[in-house]
PDB file of C-alpha atoms and ligand atoms in Angstrom:
ATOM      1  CA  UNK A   1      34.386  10.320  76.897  1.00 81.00           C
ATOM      2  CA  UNK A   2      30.972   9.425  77.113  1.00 93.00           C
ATOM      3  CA  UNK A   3      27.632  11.121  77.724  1.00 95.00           C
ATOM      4  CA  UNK A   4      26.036  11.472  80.688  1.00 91.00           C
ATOM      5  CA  UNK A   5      22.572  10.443  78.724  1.00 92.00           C
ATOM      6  CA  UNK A   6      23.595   8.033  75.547  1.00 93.00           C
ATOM      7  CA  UNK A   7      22.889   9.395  72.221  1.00 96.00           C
ATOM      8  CA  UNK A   8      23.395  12.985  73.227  1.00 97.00           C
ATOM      9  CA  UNK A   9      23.219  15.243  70.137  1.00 97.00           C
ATOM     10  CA  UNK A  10      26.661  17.802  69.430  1.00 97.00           C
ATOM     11  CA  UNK A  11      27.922  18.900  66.191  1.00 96.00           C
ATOM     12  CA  UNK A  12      30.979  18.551  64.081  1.00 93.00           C
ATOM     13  CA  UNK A  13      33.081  22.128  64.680  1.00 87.00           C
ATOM     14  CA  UNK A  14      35.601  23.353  62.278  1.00 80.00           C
ATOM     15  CA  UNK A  15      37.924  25.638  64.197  1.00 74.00           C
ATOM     16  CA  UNK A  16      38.758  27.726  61.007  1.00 73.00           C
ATOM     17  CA  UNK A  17      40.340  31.286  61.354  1.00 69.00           C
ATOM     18  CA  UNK A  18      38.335  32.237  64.547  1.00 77.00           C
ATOM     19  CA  UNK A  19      37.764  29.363  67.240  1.00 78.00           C
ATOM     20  CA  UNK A  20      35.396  32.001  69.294  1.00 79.00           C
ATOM     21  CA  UNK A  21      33.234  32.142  66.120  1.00 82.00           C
ATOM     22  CA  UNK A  22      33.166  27.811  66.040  1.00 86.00           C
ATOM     23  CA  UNK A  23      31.884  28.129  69.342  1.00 90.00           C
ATOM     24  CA  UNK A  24      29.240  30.016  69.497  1.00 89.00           C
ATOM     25  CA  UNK A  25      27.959  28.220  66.469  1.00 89.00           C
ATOM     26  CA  UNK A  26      27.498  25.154  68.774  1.00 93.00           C
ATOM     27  CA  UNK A  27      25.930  27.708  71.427  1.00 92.00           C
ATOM     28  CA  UNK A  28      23.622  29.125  69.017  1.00 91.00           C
ATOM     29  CA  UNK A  29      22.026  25.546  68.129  1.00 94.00           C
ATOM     30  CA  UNK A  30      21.211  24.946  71.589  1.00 95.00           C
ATOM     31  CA  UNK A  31      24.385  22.301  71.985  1.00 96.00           C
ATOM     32  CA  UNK A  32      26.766  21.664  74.445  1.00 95.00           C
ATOM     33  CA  UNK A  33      28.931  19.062  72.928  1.00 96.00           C
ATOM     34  CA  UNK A  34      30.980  18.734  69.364  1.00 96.00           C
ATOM     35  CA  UNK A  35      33.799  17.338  67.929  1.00 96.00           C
ATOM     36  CA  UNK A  36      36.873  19.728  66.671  1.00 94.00           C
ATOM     37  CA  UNK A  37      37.811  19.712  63.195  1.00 93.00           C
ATOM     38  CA  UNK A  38      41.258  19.645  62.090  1.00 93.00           C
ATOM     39  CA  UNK A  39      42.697  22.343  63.993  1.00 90.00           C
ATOM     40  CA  UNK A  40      44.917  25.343  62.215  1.00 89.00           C
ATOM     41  CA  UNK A  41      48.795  24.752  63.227  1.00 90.00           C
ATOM     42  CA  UNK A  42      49.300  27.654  64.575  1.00 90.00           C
ATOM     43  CA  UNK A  43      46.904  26.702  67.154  1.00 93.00           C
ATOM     44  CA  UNK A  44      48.431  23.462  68.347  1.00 94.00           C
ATOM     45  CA  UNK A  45      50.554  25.475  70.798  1.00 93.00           C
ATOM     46  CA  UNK A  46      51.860  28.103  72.860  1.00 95.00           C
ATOM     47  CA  UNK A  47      49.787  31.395  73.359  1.00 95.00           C
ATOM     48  CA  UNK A  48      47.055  30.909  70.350  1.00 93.00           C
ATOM     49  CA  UNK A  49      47.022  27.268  71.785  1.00 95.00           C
ATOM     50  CA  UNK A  50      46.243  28.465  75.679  1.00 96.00           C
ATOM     51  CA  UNK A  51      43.642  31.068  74.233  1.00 93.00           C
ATOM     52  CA  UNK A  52      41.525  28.317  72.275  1.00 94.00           C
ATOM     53  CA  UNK A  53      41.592  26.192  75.476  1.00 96.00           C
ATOM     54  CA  UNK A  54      40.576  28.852  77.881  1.00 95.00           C
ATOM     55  CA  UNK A  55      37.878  30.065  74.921  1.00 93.00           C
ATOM     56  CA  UNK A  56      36.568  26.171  75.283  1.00 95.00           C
ATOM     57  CA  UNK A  57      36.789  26.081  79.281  1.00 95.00           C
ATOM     58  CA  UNK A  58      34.576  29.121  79.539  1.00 95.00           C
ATOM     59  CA  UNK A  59      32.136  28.541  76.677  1.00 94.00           C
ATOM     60  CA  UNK A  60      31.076  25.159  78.905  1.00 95.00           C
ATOM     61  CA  UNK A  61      31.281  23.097  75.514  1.00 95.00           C
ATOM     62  CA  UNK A  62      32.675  19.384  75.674  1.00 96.00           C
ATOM     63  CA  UNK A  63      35.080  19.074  72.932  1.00 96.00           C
ATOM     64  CA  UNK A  64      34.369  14.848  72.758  1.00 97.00           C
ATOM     65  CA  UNK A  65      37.089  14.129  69.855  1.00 97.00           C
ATOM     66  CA  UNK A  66      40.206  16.180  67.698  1.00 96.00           C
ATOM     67  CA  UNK A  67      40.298  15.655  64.101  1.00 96.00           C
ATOM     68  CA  UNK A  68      43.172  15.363  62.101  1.00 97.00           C
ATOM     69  CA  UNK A  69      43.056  16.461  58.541  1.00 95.00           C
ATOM     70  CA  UNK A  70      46.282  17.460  55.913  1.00 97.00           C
ATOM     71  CA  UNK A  71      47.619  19.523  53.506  1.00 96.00           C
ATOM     72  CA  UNK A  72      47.567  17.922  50.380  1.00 97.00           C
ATOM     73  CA  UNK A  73      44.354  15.591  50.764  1.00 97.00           C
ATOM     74  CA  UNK A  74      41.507  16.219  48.053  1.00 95.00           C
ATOM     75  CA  UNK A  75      38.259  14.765  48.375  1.00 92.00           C
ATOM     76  CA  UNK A  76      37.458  15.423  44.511  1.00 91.00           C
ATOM     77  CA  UNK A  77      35.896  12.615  43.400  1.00 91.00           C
ATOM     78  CA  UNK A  78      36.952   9.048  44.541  1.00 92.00           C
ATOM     79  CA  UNK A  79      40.119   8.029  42.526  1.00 92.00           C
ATOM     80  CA  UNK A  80      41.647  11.610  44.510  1.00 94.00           C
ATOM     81  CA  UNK A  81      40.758  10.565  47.376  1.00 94.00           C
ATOM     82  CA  UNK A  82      42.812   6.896  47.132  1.00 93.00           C
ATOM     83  CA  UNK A  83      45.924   9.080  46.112  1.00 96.00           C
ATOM     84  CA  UNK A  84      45.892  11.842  48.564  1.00 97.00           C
ATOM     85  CA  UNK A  85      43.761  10.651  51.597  1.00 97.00           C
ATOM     86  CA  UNK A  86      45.387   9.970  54.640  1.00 98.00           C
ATOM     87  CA  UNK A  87      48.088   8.036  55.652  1.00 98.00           C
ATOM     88  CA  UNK A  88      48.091   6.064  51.473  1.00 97.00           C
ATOM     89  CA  UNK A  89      50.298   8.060  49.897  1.00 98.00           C
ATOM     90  CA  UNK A  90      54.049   7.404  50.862  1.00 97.00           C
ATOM     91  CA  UNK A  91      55.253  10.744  50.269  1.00 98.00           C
ATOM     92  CA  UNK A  92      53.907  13.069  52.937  1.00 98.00           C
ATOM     93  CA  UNK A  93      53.541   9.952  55.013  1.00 98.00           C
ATOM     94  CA  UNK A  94      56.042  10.474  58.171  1.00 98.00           C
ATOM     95  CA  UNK A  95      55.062  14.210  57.884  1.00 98.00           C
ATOM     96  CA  UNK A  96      51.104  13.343  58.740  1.00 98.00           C
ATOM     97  CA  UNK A  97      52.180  10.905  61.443  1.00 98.00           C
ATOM     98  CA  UNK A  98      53.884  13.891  62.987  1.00 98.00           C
ATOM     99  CA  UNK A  99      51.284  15.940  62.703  1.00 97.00           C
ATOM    100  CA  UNK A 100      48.852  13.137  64.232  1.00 98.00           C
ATOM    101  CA  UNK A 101      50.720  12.890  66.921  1.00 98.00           C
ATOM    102  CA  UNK A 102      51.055  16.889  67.502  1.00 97.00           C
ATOM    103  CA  UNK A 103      47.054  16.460  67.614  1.00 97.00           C
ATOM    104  CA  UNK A 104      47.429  13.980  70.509  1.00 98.00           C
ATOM    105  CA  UNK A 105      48.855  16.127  71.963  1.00 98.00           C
ATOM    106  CA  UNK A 106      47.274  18.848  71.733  1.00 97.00           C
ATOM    107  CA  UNK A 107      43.732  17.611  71.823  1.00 97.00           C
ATOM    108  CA  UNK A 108      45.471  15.765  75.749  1.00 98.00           C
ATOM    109  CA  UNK A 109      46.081  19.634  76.749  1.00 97.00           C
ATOM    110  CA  UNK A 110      42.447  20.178  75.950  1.00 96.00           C
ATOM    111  CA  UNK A 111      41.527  16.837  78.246  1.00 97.00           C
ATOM    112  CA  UNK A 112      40.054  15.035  75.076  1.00 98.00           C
ATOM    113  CA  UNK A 113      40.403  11.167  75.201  1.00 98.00           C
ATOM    114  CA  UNK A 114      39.652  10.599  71.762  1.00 98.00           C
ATOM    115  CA  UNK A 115      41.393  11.586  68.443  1.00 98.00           C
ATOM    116  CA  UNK A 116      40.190  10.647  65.111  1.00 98.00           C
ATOM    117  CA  UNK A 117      41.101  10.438  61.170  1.00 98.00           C
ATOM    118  CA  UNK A 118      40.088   9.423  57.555  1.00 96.00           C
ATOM    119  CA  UNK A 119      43.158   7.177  57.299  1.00 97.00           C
ATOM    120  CA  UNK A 120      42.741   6.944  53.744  1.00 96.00           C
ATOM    121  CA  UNK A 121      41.801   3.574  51.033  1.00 95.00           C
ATOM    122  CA  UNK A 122      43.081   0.980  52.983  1.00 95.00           C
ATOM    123  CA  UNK A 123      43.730  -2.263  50.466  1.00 94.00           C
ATOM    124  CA  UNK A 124      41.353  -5.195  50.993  1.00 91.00           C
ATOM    125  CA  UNK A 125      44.245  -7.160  49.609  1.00 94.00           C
ATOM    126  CA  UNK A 126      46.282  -7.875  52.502  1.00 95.00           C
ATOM    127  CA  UNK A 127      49.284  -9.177  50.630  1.00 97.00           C
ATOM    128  CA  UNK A 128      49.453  -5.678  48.858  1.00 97.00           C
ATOM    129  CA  UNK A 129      52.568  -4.023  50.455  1.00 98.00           C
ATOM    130  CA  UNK A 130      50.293  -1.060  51.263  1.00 98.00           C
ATOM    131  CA  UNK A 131      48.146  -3.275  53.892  1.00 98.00           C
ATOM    132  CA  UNK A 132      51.137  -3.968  56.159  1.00 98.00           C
ATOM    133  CA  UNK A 133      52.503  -0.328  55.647  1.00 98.00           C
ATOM    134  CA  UNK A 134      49.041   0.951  56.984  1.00 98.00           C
ATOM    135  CA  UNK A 135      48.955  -1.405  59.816  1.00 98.00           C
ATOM    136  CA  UNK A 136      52.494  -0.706  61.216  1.00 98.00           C
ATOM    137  CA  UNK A 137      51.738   3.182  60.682  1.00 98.00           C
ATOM    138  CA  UNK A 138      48.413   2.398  62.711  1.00 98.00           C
ATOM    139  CA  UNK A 139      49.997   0.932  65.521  1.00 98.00           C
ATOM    140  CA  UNK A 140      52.602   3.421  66.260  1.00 98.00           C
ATOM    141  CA  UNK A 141      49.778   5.979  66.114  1.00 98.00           C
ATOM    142  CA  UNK A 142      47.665   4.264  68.213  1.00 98.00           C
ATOM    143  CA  UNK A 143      50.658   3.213  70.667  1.00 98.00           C
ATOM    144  CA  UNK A 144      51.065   6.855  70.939  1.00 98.00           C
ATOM    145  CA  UNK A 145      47.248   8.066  71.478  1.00 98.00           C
ATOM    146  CA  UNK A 146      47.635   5.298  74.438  1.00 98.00           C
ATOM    147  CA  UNK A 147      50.176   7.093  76.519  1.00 98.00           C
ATOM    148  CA  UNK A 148      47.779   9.907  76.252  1.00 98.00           C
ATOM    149  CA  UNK A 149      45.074   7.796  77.631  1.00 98.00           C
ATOM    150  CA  UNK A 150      43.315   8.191  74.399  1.00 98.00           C
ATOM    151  CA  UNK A 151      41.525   6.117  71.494  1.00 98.00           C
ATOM    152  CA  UNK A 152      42.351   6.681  68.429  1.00 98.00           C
ATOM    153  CA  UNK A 153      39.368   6.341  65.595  1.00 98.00           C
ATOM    154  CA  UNK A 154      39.218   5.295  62.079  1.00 98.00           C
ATOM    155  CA  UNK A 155      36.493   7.599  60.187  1.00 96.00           C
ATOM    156  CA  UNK A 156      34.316   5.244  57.859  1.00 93.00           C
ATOM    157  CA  UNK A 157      33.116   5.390  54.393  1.00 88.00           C
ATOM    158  CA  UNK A 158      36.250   4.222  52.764  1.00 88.00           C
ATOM    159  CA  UNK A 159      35.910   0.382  52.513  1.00 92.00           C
ATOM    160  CA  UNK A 160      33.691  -2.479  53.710  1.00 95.00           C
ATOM    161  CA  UNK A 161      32.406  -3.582  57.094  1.00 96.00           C
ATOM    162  CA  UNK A 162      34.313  -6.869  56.678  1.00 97.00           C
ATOM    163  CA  UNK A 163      37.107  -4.823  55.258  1.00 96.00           C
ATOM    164  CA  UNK A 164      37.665  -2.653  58.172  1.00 97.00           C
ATOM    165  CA  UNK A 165      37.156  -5.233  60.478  1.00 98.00           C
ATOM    166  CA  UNK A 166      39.785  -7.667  59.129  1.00 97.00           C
ATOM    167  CA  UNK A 167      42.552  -4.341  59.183  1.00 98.00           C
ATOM    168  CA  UNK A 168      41.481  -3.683  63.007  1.00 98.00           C
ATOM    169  CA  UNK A 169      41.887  -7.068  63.938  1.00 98.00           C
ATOM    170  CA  UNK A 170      45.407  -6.952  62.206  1.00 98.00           C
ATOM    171  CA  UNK A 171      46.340  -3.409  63.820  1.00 98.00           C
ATOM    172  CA  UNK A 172      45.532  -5.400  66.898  1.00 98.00           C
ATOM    173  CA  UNK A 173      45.776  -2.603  69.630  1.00 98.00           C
ATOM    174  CA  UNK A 174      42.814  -2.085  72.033  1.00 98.00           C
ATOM    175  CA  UNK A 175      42.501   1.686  71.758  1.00 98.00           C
ATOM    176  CA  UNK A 176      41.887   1.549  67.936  1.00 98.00           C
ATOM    177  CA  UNK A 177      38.203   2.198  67.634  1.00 98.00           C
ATOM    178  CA  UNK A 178      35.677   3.664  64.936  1.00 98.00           C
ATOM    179  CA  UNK A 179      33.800   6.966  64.357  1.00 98.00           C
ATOM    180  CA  UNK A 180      31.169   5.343  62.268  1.00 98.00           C
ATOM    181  CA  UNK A 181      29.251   7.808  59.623  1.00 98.00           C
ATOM    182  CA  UNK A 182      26.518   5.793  57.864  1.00 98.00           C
ATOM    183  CA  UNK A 183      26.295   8.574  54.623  1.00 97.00           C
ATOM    184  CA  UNK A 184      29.844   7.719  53.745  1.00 96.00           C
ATOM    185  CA  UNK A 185      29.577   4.516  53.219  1.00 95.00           C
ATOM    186  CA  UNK A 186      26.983   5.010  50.471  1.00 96.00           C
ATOM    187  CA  UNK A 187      28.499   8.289  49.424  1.00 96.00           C
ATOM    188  CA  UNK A 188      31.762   5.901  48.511  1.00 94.00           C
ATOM    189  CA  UNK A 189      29.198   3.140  47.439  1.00 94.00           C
ATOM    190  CA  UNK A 190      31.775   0.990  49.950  1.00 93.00           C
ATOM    191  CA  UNK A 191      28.093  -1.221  51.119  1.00 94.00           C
ATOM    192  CA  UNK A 192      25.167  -0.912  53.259  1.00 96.00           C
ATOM    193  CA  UNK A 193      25.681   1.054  56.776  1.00 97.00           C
ATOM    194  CA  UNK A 194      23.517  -0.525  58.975  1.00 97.00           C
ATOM    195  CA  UNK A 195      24.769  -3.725  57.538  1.00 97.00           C
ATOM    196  CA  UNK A 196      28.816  -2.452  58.425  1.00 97.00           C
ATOM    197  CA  UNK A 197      27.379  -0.924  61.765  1.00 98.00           C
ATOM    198  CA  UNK A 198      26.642  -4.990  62.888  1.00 98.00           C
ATOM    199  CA  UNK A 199      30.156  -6.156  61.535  1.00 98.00           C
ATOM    200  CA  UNK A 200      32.684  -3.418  63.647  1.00 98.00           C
ATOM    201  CA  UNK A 201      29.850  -3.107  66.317  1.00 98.00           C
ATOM    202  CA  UNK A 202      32.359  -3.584  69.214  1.00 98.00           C
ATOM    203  CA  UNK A 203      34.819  -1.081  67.944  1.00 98.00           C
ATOM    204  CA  UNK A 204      32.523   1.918  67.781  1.00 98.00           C
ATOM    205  CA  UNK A 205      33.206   4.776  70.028  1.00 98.00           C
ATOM    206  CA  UNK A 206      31.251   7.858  68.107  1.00 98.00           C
ATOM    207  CA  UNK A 207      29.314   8.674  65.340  1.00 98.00           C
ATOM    208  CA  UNK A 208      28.140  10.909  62.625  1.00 98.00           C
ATOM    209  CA  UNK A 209      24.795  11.833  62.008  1.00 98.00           C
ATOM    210  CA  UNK A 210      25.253  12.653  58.440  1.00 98.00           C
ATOM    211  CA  UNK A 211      22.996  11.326  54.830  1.00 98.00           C
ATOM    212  CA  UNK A 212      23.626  10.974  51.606  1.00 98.00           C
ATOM    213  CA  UNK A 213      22.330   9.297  48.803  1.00 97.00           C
ATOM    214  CA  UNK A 214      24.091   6.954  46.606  1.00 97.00           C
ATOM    215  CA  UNK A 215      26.293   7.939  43.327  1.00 94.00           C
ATOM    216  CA  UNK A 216      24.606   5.986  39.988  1.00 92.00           C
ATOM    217  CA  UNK A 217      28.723   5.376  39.334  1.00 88.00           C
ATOM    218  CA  UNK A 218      29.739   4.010  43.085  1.00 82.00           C
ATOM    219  CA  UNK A 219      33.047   3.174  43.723  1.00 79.00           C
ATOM    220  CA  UNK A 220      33.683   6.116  40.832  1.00 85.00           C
ATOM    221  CA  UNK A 221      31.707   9.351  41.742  1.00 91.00           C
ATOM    222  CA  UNK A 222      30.476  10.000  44.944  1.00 94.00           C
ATOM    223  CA  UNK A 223      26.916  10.236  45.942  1.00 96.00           C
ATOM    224  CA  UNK A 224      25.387  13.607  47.206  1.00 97.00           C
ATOM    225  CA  UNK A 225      25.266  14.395  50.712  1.00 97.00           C
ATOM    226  CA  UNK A 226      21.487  15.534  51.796  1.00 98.00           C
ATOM    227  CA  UNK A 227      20.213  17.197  54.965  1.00 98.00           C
ATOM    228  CA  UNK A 228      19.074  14.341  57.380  1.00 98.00           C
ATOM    229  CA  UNK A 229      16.256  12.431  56.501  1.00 97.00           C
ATOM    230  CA  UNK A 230      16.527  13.220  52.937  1.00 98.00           C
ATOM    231  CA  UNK A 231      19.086  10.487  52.034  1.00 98.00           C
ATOM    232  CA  UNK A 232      19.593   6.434  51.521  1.00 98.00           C
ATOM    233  CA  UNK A 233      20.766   6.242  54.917  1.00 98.00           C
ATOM    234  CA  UNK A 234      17.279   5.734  56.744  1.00 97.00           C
ATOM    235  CA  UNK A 235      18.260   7.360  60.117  1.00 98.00           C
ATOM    236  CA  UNK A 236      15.327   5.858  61.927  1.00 98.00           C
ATOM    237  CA  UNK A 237      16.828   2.772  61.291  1.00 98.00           C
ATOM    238  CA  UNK A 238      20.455   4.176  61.904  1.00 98.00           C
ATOM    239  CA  UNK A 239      19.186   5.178  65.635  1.00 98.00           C
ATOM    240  CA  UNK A 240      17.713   2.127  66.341  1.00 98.00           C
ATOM    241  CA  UNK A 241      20.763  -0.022  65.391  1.00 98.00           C
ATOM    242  CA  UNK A 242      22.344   2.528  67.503  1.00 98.00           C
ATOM    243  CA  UNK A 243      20.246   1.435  70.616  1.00 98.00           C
ATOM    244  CA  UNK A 244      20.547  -2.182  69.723  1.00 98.00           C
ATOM    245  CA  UNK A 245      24.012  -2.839  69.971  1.00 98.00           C
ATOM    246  CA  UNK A 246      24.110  -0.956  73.351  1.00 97.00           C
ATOM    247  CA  UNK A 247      25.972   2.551  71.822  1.00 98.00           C
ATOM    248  CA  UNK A 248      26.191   4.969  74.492  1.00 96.00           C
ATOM    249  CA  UNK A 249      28.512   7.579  72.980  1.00 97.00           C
ATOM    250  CA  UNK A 250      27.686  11.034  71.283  1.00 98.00           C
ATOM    251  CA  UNK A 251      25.579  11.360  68.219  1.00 98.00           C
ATOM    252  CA  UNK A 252      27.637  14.121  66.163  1.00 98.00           C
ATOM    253  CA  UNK A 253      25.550  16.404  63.824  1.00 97.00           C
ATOM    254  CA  UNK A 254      27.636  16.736  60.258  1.00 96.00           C
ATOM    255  CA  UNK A 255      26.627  18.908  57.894  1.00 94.00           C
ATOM    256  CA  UNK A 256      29.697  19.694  55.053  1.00 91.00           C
ATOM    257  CA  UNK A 257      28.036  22.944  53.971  1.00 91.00           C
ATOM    258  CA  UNK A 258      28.625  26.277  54.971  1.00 87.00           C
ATOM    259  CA  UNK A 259      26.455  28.992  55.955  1.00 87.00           C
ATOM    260  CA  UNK A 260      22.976  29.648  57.073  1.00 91.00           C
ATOM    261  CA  UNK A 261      21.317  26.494  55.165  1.00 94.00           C
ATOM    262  CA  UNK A 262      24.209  24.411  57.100  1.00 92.00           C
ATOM    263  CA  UNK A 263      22.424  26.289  60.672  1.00 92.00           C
ATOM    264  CA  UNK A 264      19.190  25.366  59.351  1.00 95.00           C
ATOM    265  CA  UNK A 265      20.218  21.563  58.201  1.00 96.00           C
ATOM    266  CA  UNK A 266      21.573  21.339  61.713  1.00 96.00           C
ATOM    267  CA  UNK A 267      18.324  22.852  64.005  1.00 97.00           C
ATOM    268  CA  UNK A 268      16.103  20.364  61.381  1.00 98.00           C
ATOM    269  CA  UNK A 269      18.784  17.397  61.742  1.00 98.00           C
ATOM    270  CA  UNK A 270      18.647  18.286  66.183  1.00 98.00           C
ATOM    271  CA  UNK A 271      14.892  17.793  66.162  1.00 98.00           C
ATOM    272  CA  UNK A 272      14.688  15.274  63.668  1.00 98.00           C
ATOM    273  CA  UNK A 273      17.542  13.013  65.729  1.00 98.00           C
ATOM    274  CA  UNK A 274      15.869  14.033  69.637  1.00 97.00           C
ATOM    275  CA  UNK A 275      12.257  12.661  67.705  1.00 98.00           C
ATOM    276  CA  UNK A 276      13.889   9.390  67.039  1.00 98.00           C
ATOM    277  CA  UNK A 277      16.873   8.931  69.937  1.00 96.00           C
ATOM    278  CA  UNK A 278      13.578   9.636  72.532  1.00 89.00           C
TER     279      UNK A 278
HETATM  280 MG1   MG B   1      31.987  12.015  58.841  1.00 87.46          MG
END
């Protein structure tokens, strides 16, 4: 789904208990646009389902990609992560496919074309047995999203440019793309954004308007996320990379706080962004 004017601003929504409440938050910053956070289960269908569609239809608010997110996952500190994130760990494995695919669906009932996920560490090593499970997982995903007309999108910050590039091209299916967030990278100390942003260029779909600054232990600790402006990220450069390799998506707000500072990040990080997207 793309913009009618490139680099249109939205936010990132979390659903939570009360989807009417998520709403109006984007409402209330002046937006029209945002991407859903994982959605509750009990939401993926049936009557709380048609309710948080029809909530969506009248509030005029594009919902531009789902989320998926699952029980179990910590985000810690960054050895947690590796264990719990995503489709790594074998355990709960098939379960989270099923529940991806439940989010296809349901984010196809809400006429969304693009679902998204962190997959989780994905090995650099590509003769670690891990590499090939993630790709074959990957693909059946994907395969899926497809007969819903949709992409599917790796969420960045976990490994390298070079390394996600080398795991798309062996996933190998056209609708696997990339919601690219800058901060993570250097939250994760995984290498320079605007650096990665050149390498999977042609496989970016969205993006997260989100800084951070980095950890003094990367790879260990993460760094701290900041409101926009106030990290490593540089965001003036960040937008103008943007407009150099020819991005026409949306630019999606993220702010992991909660509260009124997150409202107030978010107004500053709107006029900072429309200053610099022009
Ligand atoms: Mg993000």
């Amino acid at each position: 789904m793309k913009p009618e004017k490139p680099l249109e601003i939205g936010i990132m929504l979390g659903v939570g208990d009360d989807p009417a409440e998520s709403l109006a938050k984007v409402k209330a910053v002046g937006l029209n646009n945002a991407q859903m956070g994982r959605p509750p289960a009990q939401y993926l269908a049936g009557d709380a389902f048609e309710e948080l569609r029809d909530a969506v239809e009248e509030s005029g608010i594009t919902i531009t990609t789902v989320f998926c997110g699952f029980d179990g996952e910590s985000y810690a500190d960054i050895p947690t992560v590796k264990e719990t994130v995503g489709y790594v760990p074998a355990g709960p494995r098939a379960e989270r496919v099923q529940e991806t695919l439940a989010i296809s669906e349901f984010a196809k009932g809400l006429g969304v074309d693009a679902v998204a996920a962190h997959i989780g560490f994905i090995p650099e090593d590509h003769t670690d047995p891990l590499f090939g499970e993630m790709v074959e997982t990957l693909q059946g995903i994907a395969d899926h999203c497809a007969g819903n007309g949709q992409v599917f999108s790796l969420e960045t910050g976990q490994e390298s440019g070079a390394g996600l590039l080398a795991f798309l091209k062996a996933v190998d299916r056209d609708n696997l793309k990339v919601n690219f967030d800058p901060a993570n990278m250097i939250l994760y100390g995984s290498g320079e954004p605007i650096e990665a942003m050149e390498i999977v260029k042609d496989y970016i779909v969205s993006v997260h308007a989100k800084d951070g600054t980095w950890s003094d232990q990367p790879t260990v600790t993460f760094g701290e996320e900041t409101p926009l402006g106030a990290g490593d990220v540089n965001m003036t450069q960040f937008v103008e990379k943007l407009k150099e390799i020819g991005f026409d998506g949306y630019i999606t707000i993220e702010r992991e706080i909660s509260g009124d500072e997150q409202i107030a990040d978010i107004q500053a990080g709107i006029e900072l962004l429309r200053s610099l997207v022009g």
